[in-house]
mmCIF file of N, CA and C in Angstrom:
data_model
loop_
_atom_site.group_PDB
_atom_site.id
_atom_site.type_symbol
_atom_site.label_atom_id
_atom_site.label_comp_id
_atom_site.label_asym_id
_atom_site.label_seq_id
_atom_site.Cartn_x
_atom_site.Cartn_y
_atom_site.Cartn_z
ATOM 1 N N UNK R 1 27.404 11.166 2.976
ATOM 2 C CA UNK R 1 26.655 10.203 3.799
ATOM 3 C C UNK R 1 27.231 8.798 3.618
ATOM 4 N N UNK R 2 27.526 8.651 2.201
ATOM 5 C CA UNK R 2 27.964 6.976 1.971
ATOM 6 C C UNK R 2 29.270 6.845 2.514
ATOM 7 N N UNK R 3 30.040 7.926 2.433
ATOM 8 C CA UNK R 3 31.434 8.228 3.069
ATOM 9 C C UNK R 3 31.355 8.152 4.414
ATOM 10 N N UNK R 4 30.160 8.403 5.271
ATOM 11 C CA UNK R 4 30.704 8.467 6.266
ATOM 12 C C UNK R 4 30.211 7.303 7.060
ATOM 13 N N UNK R 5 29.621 6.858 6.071
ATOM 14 C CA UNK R 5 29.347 5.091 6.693
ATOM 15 C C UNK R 5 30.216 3.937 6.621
ATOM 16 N N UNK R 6 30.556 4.739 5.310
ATOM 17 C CA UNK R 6 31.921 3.393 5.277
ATOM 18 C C UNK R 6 33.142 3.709 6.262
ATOM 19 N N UNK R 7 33.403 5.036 6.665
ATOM 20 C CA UNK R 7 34.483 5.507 7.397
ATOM 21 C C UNK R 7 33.924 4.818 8.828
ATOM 22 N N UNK R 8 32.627 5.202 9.208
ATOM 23 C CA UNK R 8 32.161 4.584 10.562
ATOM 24 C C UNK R 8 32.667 2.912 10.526
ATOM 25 N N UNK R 9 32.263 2.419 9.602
ATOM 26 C CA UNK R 9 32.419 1.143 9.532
ATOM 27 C C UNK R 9 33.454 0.793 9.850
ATOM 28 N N UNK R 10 34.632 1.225 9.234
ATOM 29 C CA UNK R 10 36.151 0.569 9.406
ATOM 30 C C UNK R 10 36.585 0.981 10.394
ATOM 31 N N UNK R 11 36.053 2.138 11.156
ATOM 32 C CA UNK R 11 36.678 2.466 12.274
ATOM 33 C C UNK R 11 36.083 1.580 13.279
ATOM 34 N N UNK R 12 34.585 1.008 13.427
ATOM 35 C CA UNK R 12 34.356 0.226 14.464
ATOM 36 C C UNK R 12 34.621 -1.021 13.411
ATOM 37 N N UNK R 13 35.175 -1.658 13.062
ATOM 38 C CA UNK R 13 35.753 -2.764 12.292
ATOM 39 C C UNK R 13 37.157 -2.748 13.190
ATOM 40 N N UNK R 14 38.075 -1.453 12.619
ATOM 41 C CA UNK R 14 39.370 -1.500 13.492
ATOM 42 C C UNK R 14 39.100 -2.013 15.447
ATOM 43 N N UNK R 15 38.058 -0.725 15.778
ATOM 44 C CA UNK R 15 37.736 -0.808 16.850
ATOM 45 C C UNK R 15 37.844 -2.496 17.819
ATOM 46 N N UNK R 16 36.955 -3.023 16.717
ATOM 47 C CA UNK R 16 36.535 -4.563 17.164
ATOM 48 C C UNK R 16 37.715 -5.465 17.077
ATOM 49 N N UNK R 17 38.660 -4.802 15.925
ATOM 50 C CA UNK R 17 39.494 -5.838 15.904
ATOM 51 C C UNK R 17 40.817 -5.532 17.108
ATOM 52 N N UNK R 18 40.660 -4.430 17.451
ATOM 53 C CA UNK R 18 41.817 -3.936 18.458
ATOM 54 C C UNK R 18 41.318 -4.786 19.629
ATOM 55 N N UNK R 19 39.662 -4.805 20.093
ATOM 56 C CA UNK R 19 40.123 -5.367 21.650
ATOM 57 C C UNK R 19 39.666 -6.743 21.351
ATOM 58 N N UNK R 20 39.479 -7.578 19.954
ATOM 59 C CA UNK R 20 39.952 -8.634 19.943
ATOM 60 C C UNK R 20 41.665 -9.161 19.820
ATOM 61 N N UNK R 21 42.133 -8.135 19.740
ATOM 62 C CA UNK R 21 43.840 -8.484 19.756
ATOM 63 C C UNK R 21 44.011 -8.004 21.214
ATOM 64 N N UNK R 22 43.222 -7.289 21.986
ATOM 65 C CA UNK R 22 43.549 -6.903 23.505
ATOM 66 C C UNK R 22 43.056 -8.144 24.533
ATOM 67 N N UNK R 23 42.110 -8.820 23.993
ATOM 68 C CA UNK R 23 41.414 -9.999 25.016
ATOM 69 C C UNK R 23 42.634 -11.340 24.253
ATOM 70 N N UNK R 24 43.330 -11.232 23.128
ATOM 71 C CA UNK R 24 43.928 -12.622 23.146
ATOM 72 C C UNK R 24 45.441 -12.232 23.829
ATOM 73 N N UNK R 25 45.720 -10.976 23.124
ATOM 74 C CA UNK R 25 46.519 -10.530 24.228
ATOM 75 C C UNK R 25 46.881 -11.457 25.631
ATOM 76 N N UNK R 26 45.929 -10.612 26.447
ATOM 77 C CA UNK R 26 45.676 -10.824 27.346
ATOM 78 C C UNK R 26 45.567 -12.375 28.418
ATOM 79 N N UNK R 27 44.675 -12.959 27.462
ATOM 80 C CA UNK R 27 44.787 -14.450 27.385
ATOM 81 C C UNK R 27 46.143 -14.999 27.543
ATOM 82 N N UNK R 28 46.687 -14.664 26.299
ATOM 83 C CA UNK R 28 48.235 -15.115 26.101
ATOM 84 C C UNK R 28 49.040 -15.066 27.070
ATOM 85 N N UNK R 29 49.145 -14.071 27.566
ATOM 86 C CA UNK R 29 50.245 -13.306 28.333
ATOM 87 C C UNK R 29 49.493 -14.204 30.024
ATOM 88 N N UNK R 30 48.423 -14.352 30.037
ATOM 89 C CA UNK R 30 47.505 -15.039 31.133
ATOM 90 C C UNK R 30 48.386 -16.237 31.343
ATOM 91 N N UNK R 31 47.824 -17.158 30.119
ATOM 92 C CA UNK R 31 48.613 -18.787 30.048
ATOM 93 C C UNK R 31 49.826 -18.630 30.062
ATOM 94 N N UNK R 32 51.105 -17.361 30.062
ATOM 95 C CA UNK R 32 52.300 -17.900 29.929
ATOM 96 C C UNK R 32 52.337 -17.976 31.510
ATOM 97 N N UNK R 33 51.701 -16.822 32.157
ATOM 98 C CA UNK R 33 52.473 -16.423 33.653
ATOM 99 C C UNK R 33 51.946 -18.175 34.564
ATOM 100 N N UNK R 34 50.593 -18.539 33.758
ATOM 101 C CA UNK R 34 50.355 -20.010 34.888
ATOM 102 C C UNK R 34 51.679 -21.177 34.477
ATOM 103 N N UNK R 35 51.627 -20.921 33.240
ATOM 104 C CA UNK R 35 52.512 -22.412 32.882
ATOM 105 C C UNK R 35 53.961 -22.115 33.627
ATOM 106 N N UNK R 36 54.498 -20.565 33.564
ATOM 107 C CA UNK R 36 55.883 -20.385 33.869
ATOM 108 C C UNK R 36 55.841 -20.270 35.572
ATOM 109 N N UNK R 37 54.344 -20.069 36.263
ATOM 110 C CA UNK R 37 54.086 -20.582 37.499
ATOM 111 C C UNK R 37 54.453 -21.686 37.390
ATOM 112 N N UNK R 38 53.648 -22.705 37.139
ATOM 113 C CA UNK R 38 53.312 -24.286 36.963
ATOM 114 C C UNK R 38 54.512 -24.696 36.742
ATOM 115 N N UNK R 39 55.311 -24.221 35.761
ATOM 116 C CA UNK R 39 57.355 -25.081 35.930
ATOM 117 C C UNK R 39 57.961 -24.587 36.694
ATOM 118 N N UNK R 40 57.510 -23.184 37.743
ATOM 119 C CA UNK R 40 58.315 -22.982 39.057
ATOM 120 C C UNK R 40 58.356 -23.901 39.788
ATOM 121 N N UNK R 41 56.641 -24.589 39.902
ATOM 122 C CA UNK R 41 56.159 -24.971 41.613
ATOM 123 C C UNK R 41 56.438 -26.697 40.916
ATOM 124 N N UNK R 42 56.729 -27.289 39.767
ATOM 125 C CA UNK R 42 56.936 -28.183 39.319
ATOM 126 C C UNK R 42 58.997 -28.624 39.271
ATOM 127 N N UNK R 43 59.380 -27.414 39.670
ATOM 128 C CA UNK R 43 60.505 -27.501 39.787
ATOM 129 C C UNK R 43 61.207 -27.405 41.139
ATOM 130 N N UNK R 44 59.962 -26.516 41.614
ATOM 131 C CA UNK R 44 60.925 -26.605 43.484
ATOM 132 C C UNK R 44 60.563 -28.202 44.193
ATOM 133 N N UNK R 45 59.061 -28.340 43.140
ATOM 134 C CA UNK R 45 58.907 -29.897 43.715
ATOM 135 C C UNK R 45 60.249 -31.021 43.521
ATOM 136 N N UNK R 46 60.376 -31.109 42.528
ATOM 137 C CA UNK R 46 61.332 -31.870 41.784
ATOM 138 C C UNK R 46 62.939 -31.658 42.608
ATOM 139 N N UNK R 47 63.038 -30.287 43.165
ATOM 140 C CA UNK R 47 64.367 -30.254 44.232
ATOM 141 C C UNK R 47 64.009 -30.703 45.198
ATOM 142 N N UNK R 48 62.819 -30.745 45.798
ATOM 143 C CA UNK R 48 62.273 -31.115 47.513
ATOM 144 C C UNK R 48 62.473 -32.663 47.366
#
């Protein structure tokens, strides 16, 4: 029983920590595509 609480535990411990590394992820990979937008449309400006 104590075993299988602590096993529950770390697995929703892992659990929690996986789709907190999936939402910064995510985030991350979010802010690169605007900024590497943002120095496209900052760069075709800059040729116009």
């Amino acid at each position: 029983m104590i075993f299988n609480a602590i096993y529950g535990g770390k697995s929703l411990f892992i659990r929690k920590t996986s789709i907190k590394f999936v939402l910064y992820h995510l985030i991350i990979s979010n802010m690169k595509q605007k900024t590497l937008s943002f120095q496209m449309k900052f760069r075709i400006s800059v040729m116009l």
